Structures are given as structure tokens and as C-alpha cells.
Short mmCIF file of C-alpha atoms in Angstrom, two decimals:
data_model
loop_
_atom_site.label_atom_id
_atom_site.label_comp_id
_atom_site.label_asym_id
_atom_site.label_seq_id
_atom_site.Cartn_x
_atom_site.Cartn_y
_atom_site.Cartn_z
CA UNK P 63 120.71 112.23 128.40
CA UNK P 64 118.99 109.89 125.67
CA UNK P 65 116.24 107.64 126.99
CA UNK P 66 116.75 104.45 125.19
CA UNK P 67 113.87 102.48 124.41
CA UNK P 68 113.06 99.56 126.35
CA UNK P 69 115.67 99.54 129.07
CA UNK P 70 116.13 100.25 132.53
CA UNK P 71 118.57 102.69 132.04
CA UNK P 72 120.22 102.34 135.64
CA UNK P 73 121.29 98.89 135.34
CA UNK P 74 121.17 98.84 131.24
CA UNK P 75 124.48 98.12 129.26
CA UNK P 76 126.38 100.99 127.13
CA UNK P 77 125.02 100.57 123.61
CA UNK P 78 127.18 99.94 120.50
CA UNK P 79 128.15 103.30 119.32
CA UNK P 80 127.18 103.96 115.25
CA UNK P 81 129.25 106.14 113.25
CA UNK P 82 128.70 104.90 109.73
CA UNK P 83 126.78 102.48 107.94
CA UNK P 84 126.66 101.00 104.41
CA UNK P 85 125.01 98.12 103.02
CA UNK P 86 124.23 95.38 105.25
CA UNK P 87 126.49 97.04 107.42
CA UNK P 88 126.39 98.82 110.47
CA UNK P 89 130.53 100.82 111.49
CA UNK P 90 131.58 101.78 115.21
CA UNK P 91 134.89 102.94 116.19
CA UNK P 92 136.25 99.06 116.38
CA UNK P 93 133.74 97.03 114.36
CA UNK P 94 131.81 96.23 111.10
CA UNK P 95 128.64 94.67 111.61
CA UNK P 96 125.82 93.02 109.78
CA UNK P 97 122.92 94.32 110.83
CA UNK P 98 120.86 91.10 111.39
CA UNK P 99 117.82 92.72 112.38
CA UNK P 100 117.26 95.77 109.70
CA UNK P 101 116.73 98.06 112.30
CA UNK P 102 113.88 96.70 113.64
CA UNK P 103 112.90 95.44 110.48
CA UNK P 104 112.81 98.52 108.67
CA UNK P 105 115.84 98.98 106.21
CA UNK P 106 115.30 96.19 103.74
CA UNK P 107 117.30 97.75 101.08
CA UNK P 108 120.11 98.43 103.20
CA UNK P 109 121.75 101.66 103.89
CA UNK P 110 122.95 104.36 102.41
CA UNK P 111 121.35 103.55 99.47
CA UNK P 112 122.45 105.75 96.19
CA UNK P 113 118.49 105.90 94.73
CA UNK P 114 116.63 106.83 98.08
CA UNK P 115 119.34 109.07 99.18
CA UNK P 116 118.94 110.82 95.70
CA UNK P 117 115.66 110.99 96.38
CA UNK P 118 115.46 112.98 99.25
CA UNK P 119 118.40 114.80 98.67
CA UNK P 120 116.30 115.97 95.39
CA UNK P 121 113.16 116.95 97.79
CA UNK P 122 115.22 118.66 100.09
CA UNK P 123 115.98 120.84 97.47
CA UNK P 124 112.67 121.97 97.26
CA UNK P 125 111.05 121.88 101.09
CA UNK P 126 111.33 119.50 103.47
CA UNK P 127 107.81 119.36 104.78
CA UNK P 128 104.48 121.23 104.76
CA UNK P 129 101.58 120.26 106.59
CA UNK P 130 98.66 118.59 104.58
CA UNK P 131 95.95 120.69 106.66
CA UNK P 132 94.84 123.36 103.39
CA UNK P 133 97.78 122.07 101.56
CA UNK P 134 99.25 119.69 99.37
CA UNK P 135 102.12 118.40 97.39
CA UNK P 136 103.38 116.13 94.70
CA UNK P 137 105.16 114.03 96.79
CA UNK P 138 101.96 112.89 98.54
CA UNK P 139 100.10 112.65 95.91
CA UNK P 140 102.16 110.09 94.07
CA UNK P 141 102.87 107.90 96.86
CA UNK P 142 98.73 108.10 97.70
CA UNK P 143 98.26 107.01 94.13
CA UNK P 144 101.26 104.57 94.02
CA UNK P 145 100.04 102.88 97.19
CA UNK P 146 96.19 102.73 95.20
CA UNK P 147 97.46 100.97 92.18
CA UNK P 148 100.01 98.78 93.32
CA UNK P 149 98.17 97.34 96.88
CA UNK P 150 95.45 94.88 96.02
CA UNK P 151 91.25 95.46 95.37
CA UNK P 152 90.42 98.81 96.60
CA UNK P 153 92.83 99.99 98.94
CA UNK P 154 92.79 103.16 97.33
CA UNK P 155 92.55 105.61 100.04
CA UNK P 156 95.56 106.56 102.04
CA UNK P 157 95.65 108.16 105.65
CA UNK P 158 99.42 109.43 106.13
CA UNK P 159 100.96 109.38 109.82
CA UNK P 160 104.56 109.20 110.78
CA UNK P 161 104.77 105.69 112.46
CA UNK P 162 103.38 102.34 112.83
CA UNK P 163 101.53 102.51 116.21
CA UNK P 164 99.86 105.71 115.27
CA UNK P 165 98.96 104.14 112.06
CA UNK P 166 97.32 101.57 113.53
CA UNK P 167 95.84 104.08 116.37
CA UNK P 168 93.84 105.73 112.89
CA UNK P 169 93.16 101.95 111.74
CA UNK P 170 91.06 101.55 114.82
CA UNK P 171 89.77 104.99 114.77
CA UNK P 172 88.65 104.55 111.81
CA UNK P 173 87.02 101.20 112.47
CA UNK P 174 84.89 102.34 115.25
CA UNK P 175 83.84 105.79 113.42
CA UNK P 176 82.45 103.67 110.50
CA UNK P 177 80.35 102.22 112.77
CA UNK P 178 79.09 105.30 114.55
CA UNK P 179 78.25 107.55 111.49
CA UNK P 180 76.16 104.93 110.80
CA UNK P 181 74.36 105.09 114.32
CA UNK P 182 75.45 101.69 115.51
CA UNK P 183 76.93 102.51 118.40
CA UNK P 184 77.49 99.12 119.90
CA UNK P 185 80.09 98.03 117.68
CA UNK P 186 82.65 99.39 120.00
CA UNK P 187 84.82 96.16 120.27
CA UNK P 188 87.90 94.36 118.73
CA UNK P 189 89.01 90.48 118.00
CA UNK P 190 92.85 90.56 118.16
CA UNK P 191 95.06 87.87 118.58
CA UNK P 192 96.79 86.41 122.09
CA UNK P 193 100.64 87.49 121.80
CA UNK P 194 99.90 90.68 119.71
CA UNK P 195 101.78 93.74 119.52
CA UNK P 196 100.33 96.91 117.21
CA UNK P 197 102.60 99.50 119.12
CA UNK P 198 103.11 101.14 122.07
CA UNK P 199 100.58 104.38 122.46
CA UNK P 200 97.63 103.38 124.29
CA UNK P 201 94.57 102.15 122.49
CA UNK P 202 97.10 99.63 120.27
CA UNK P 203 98.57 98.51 124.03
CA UNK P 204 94.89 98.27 124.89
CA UNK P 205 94.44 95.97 121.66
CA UNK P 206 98.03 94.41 122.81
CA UNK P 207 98.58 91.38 124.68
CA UNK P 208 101.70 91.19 126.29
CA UNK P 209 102.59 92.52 129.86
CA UNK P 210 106.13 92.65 129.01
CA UNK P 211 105.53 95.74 126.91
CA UNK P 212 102.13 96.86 127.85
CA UNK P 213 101.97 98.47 131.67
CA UNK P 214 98.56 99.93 130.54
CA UNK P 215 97.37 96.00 131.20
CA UNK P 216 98.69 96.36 134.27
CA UNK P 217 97.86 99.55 135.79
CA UNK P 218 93.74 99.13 134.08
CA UNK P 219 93.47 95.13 133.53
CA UNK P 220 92.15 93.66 130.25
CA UNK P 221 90.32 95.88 128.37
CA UNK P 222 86.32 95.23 128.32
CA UNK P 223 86.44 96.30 124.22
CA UNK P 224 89.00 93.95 123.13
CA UNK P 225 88.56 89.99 122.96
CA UNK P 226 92.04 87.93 122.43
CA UNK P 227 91.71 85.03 120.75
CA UNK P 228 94.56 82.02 119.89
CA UNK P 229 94.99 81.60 115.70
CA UNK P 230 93.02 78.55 115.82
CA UNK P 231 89.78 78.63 113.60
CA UNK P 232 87.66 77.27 116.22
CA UNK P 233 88.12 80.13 118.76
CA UNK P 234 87.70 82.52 116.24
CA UNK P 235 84.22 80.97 115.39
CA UNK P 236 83.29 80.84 119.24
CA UNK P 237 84.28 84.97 119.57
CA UNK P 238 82.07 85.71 116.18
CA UNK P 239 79.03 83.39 117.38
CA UNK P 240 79.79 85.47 121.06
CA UNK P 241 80.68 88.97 119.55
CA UNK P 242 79.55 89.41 116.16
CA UNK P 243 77.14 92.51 116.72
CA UNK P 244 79.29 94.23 119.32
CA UNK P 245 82.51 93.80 117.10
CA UNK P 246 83.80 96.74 114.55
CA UNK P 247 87.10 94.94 113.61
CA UNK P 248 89.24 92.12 113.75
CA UNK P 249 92.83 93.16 113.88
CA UNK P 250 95.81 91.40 113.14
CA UNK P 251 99.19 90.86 112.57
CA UNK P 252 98.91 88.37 109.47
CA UNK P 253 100.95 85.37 109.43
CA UNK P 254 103.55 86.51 111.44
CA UNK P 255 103.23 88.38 114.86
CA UNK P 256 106.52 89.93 115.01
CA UNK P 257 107.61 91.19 118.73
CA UNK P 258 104.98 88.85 120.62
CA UNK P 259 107.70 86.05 119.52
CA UNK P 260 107.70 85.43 115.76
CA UNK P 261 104.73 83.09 116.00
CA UNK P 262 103.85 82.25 112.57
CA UNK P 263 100.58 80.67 111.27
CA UNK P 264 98.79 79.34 108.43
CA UNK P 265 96.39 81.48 105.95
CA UNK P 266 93.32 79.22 106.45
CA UNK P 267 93.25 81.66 109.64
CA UNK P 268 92.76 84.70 108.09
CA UNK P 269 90.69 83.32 105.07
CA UNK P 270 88.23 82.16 107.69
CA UNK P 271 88.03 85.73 109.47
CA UNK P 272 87.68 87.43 105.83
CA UNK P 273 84.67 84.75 106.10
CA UNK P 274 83.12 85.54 109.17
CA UNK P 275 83.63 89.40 108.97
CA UNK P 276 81.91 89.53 105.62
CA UNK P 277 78.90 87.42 107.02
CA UNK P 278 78.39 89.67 110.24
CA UNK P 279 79.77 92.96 108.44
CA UNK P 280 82.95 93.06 110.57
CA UNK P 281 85.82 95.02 109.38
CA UNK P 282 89.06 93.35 108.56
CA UNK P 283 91.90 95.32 109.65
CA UNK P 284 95.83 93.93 108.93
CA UNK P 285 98.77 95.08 110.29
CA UNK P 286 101.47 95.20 107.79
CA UNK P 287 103.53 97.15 109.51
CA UNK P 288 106.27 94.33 109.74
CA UNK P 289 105.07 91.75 107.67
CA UNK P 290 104.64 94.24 104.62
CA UNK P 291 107.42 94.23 101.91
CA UNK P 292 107.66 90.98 101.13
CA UNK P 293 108.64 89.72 104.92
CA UNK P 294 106.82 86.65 105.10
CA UNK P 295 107.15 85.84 101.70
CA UNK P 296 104.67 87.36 100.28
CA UNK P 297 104.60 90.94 98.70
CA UNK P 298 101.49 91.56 100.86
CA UNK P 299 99.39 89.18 102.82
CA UNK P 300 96.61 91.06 101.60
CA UNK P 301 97.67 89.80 98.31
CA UNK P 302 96.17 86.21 99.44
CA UNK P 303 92.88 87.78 101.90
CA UNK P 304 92.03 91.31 101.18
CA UNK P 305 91.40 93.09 104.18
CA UNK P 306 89.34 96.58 104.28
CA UNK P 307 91.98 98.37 105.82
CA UNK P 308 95.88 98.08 105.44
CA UNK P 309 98.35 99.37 107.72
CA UNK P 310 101.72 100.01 106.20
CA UNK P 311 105.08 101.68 108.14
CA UNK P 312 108.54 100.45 108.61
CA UNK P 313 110.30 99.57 105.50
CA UNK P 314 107.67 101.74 103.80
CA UNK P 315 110.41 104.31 103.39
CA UNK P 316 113.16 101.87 103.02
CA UNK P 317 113.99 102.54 106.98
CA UNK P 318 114.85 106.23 106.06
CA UNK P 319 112.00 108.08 107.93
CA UNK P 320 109.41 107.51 110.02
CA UNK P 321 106.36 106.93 108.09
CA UNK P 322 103.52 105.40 108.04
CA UNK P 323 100.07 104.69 105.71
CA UNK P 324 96.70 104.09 106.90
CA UNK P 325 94.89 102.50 103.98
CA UNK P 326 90.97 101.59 103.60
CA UNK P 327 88.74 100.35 100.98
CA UNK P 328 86.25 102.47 99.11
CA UNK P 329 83.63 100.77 101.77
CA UNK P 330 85.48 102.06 104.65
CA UNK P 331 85.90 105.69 103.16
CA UNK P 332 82.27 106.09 101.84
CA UNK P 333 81.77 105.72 105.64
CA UNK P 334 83.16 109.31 106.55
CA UNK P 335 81.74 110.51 102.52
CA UNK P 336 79.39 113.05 103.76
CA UNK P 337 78.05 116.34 103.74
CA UNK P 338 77.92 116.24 107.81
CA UNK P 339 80.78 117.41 109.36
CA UNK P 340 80.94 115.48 112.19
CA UNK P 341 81.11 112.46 109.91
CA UNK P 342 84.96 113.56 109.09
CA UNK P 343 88.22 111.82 110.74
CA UNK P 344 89.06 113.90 113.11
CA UNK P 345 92.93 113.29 112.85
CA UNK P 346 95.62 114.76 111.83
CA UNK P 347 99.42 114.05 112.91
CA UNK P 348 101.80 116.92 111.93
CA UNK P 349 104.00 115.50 109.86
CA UNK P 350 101.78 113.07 108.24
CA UNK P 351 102.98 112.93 104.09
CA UNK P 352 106.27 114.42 105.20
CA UNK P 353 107.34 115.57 102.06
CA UNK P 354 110.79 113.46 102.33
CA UNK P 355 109.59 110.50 103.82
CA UNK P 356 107.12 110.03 100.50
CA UNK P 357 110.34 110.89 98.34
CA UNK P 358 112.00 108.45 100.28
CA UNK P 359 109.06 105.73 100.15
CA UNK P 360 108.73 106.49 96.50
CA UNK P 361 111.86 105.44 96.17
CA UNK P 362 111.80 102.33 97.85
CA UNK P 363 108.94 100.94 96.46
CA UNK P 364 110.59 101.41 92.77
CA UNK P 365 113.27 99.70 94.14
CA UNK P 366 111.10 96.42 95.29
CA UNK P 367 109.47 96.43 92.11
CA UNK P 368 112.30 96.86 89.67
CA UNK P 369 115.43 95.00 91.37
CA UNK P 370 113.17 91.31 91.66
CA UNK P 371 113.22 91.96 94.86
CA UNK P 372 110.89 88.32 95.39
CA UNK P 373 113.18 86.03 94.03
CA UNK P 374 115.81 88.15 96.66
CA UNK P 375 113.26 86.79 99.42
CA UNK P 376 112.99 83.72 98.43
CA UNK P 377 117.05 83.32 97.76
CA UNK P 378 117.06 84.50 101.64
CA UNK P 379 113.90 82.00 102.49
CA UNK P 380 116.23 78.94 100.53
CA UNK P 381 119.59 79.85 102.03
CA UNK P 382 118.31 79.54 105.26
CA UNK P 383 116.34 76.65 105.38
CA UNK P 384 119.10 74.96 104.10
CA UNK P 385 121.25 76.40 106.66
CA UNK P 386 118.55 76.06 109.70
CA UNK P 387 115.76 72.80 109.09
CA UNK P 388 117.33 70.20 111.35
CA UNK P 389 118.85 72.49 113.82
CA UNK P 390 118.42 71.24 117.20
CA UNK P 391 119.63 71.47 120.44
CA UNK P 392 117.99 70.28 123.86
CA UNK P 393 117.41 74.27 124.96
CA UNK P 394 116.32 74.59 121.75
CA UNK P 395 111.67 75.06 121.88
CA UNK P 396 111.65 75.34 118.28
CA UNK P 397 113.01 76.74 114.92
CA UNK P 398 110.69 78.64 112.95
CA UNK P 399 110.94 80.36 109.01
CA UNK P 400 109.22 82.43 107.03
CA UNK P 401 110.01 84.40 104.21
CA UNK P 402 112.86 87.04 105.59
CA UNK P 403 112.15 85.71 108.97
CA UNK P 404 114.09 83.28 111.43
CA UNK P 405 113.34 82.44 115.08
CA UNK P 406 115.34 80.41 117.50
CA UNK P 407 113.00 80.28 120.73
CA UNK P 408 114.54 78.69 123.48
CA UNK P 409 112.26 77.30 126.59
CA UNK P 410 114.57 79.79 129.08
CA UNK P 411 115.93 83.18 128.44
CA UNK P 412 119.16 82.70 130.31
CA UNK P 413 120.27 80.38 127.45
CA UNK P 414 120.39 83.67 125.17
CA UNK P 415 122.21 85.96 127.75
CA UNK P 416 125.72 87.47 126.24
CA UNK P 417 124.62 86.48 122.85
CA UNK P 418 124.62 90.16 121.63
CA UNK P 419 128.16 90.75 122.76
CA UNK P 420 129.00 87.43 121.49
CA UNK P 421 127.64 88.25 117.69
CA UNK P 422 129.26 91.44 117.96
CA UNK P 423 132.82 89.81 118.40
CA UNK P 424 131.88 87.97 115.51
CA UNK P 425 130.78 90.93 113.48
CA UNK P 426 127.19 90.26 113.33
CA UNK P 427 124.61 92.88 115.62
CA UNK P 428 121.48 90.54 116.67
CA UNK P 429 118.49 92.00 119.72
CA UNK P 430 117.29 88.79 120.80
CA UNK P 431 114.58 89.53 123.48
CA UNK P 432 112.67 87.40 126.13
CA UNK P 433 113.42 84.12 124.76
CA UNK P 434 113.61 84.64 120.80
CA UNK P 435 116.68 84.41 119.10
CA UNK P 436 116.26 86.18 115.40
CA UNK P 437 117.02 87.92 112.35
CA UNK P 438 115.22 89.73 109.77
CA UNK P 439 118.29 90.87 107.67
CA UNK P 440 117.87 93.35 104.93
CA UNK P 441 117.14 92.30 101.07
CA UNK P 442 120.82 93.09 99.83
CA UNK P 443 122.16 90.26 101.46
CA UNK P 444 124.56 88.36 100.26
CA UNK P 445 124.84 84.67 100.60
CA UNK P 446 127.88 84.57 102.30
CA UNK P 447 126.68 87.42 104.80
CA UNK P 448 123.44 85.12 105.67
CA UNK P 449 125.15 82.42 106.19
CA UNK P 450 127.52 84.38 108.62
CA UNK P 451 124.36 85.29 110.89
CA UNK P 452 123.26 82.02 110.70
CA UNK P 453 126.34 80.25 111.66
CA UNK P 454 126.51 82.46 114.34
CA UNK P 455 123.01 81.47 115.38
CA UNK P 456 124.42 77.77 115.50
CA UNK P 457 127.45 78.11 116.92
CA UNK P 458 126.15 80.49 120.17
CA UNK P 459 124.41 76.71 120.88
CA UNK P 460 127.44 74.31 120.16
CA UNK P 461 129.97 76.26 122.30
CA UNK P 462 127.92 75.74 125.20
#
């Protein structure tokens, strides 16, 4: 039997059934949906799309995959130097893996290796945010804060190498004064932390961390693996602070493949530069540069850059802020936007119980979880289709 993710599959309901998919849509046997969350945020350009499917169809052709341990390919090379001249300042050097927690598992890696082939070994800490996610394999639950998805804090208790901090300036100043020369990184999820609850926050944030880790020689590591691709409204957030390493998945590939990109600075890669051999990353997932998955990411990011693909986020940002600013209802903690994000939190999580099967009756498929009501809809969108999932957002409150 399938384990599904996130469930207790004794008591868990039967899952909506997929057996095609098109556009913003998502087909079973009885239904046609709009997907409201993009599969997990993933497939901004829709599906079945005629470019990326050409794409890989056209790389299938040739192989599927090779490993990049001796070899190479074109594939991988173009989306390495894609990624290096369209990402901002010198993220020019791209580690491949095949999703977005190992990506960020290399990130960190990476971050604390720095440090010891330069014989500092006390940097062996991180400053991450309160209500972070980075995945779910073990050193990015260690860097984690949320119970409801990380047992590791449970079964081993806070981690003595990471410090969680709120996105207020001041504590951020407190854990540098505290930290500075036992920290290798601060990591976060810029702007937006996506499954600690859609918490959103202003830039000054992050410009005063790019601050503080250039003045005690910190490294600044984002997690764009759900904010990348234009989700918060910008392109990038490292288009506004430049971090020293990047970490790109998700809709990296369009929501195709699994996929993922590691990317550092020239700083960051000098650091492993060296005739020693112990100096190297000692990492290597199988299918990292997946021959497809670059066809397919290749793909998408011509698509973002040639189909305005901005003003289509900001149409989506404007549509529902029109839609949303004002909504209120007494259950209602707050409503918050950003970019191609919406969040309904409600103060108890029995207010959103039944709304899936209630947004599927009305042809819309929608995850809330704990107490977050959302949607993160593809790029494709149509006006009339937003305004469906929003609508439906609203009306779940005034039937009730």
C-alpha cells in the first residue's frame, strides 16, 4: 500500500483520486478541480504544459539520466550556467540534488565545511527563525521549529547548534552580540515562511542580517525553495539582499520533477578550491542534474522570462486584494497577502474542518492544515478561476 505523507493512515480519509490534469486543473472520475495549491507550490505554469513536456519528451530521446560522478552532460551544463547568469551577484556555482530538504541539507553542509577548511572549528551553529520549516530529513528538522512536523525535537529536544530567533531586528541583534563567533550561517525562509503558517515579514529583516553577517563573517543562507519564482512578489528575494548561498527546488522544474539547486557565491566555493582533498564536498545524491529534470527546468525558466510572467503575479497579487482586504469574520486571526500567496488563519482549527470536501463540491482542491486556510495557485490563472478560490475562501465563513 502507498504511505501518504503526513497522515495517520488508520484513521486518514480516502484521497481524491487523479486521473488527468490540464491547466489549472486537476480531473478525477466525477470532478474538475482547480488546483489552489500548485501542488505544494510547485507547478506554477500549470500542467501539462506543451513547452516543458516538449522538453523532456526531446531529452528522453536521448537518455534519461546519467550520474554526474566522471560524467557530464549538456543539460546540466546549461541549467548550471542559466542559473549563474540569470540569479543575482555571484551565485554562480550550482550544487544539483533532487529535492528541497536535501538541498538545503548541502546548504548547511556547505556552511559548516567553509568554516572547517579554514580551521575554525567553532563555527558549528545556526540562527534560524521560530516557525521554520527547511524539510523533513534530519539536520533541516534539527534547524526546524515546529513539533507538528519535526518528532526529531521530540525524541532529542532543541538542538544545542541551532538558535531560533522571532523576525524582529532586535532579537536578531541580541543572537549576533550572543553568537557571532560560534555561528556559520543564518538560514531562512525570506519573507515568507511557507508551512510554519504563511507568516510573512518585512525586508528590513533580512537587510539587517546581510548587515550583521557581513560584520562578523556569517554566512547568509536563503531558502527559496517556496518563495523562489516570483512567489512573494518578487522574482527572487535575493534580488533585494544577496545572500551567499541560494537554495532553489519546487517550481524549479515547473513541478515536473523533483529537483533541486544548491547555489553559493564565488566566496563560498573558493572555500572547498583546493589542492587538499579533504577540502572537497563530500556529497553526491544520485540523481542530482537528472538529465530531464534540467530539460524540464530549462524549460520553465524560459517560460518565466518570456511569457511576463511578473505582471502575471502581480495581476494575481491585485485580483486578490481586491477580492480579500476587508475580509473579516469573528474566527477569523488574520488575512495575510503576498505576491502568489493568501492565508486565512483562524484562532481554532475546528473552524476549517470539512473545508476540503467542501471546495471540492465546489470544484476547487485546497490542503488547509493546522489552522491556515490558503492558496498558492499556479501563474496561468485566470481571473475568473481566482476569483472562484477566493469566493470559496469567503463563503466556507458566511455559511456558518
Amino acid at each position: 500500500m502507498i504511505w501518504y505523507p503526513y497522515e495517520q493512515l488508520k484513521t486518514m480519509k480516502a484521497p481524491y483520486e487523479i486521473v488527468d490534469a490540464n491547466g489549472v486543473y486537476l480531473y478525477t472520475k466525477d470532478q474538475k478541480l482547480i488546483d489552489s495549491v500548485s501542488s505544494w507550490w510547485s507547478v506554477i505554469h500549470g500542467y501539462k504544459h506543451p513547452v516543458i513536456n516538449q522538453a523532456i519528451i526531446s531529452q528522453v530521446e536521448k537518455f534519461s539520466h546519467v550520474m554526474l560522478g566522471g560524467l557530464t552532460h549538456e543539460p546540466a551544463r546549461r541549467l548550471s550556467e542559466k542559473l549563474a547568469s540569470w540569479l543575482p551577484g555571484d551565485l554562480d556555482y550550482c550544487f544539483f540534488s533532487d529535492s528541497g530538504s536535501v538541498a538545503v541539507e548541502v546548504a548547511l553542509k556547505m556552511a559548516l565545511q567553509y568554516y572547517m577548511n579554514r580551521g575554525d572549528e567553532k563555527r558549528t551553529m545556526i540562527l534560524a527563525l521560530e516557525h521554520a520549516y527547511h524539510g523533513d530529513t534530519f539536520k533541516t528538522m534539527e534547524a526546524g521549529d515546529d513539533e507538528d512536523y519535526h518528532f526529531v525535537l521530540k525524541a532529542y529536544g532543541a538542538s544545542p547548534y541551532v538558535v531560533h530567533i522571532p523576525t524582529e531586528i532586535p532579537a536578531l541583534e541580541k543572537a549576533f552580540e550572543q553568537y557571532h563567533d560560534k555561528l556559520n550561517c543564518v538560514l531562512v525562509e525570506p519573507l515568507l515562511q511557507g508551512a510554519g503558517g504563511m507568516r510573512m515579514y518585512d525586508i528590513s529583516f533580512l537587510e539587517k542580517a546581510r548587515e550583521l553577517c557581513d560584520k562578523y563573517g556569517v554566512l547568509l543562507v536563503f531558502d527559496e525553495v517556496a518563495t523562489g519564482f516570483g512567489r512573494t512578489g518578487n522574482r527572487f528575494v535575493a534580488d533585494r539582499v544577496l545572500p551567499d548561498i541560494l537554495v532553489l527546488g519546487k517550481a524549479l522544474t515547473g513541478g515536473y520533477i523533483g529537483h533541486a539547486a544548491t547555489v553559493a557565491n564565488k566566496k563560498v566555493f573558493d572555500g572547498f578550491f583546493d589542492d587538499n582533498p579533504e577540502h572537497a564536498l563530500m556529497h553526491g545524491p544520485t540523481f542530482m542534474g537528472n538529465a530531464l529534470a534540467c530539460s524540464a527546468a530549462l524549460a520553465s525558466i524560459e517560460l518565466f522570462e518570456t511569457q511576463n510572467y511578473m505582471e502575471k503575479i502581480q495581476k494575481i497579487e491585485a485580483i486578490t486584494r481586491r477580492e480579500m482586504e476587508g475580509f473579516t469574520d469573528p474566527r477569523i486571526r488574520e488575512v495575510r497577502m503576498m505576491g502568489g500567496c493568501v492565508c486565512v488563519e483562524v484562532y481554532d482549527p475546528a473552524v476549517l474542518k470539512g473545508y476540503q470536501e467542501y471546495a471540492y463540491k465546489r470544484g476547487v482542491f485546497s490542503r488547509p492544515f493546522l489552522n491556515y486556510l490558503y492558496a498558492m495557485v499556479p501563474y496561468i490563472i485566470k481571473e475568473e478561476e481566482l476569483v472562484q478560490v477566493l469566493q470559496c475562501m469567503k463563503d466556507w465563513f458566511a455559511r456558518r
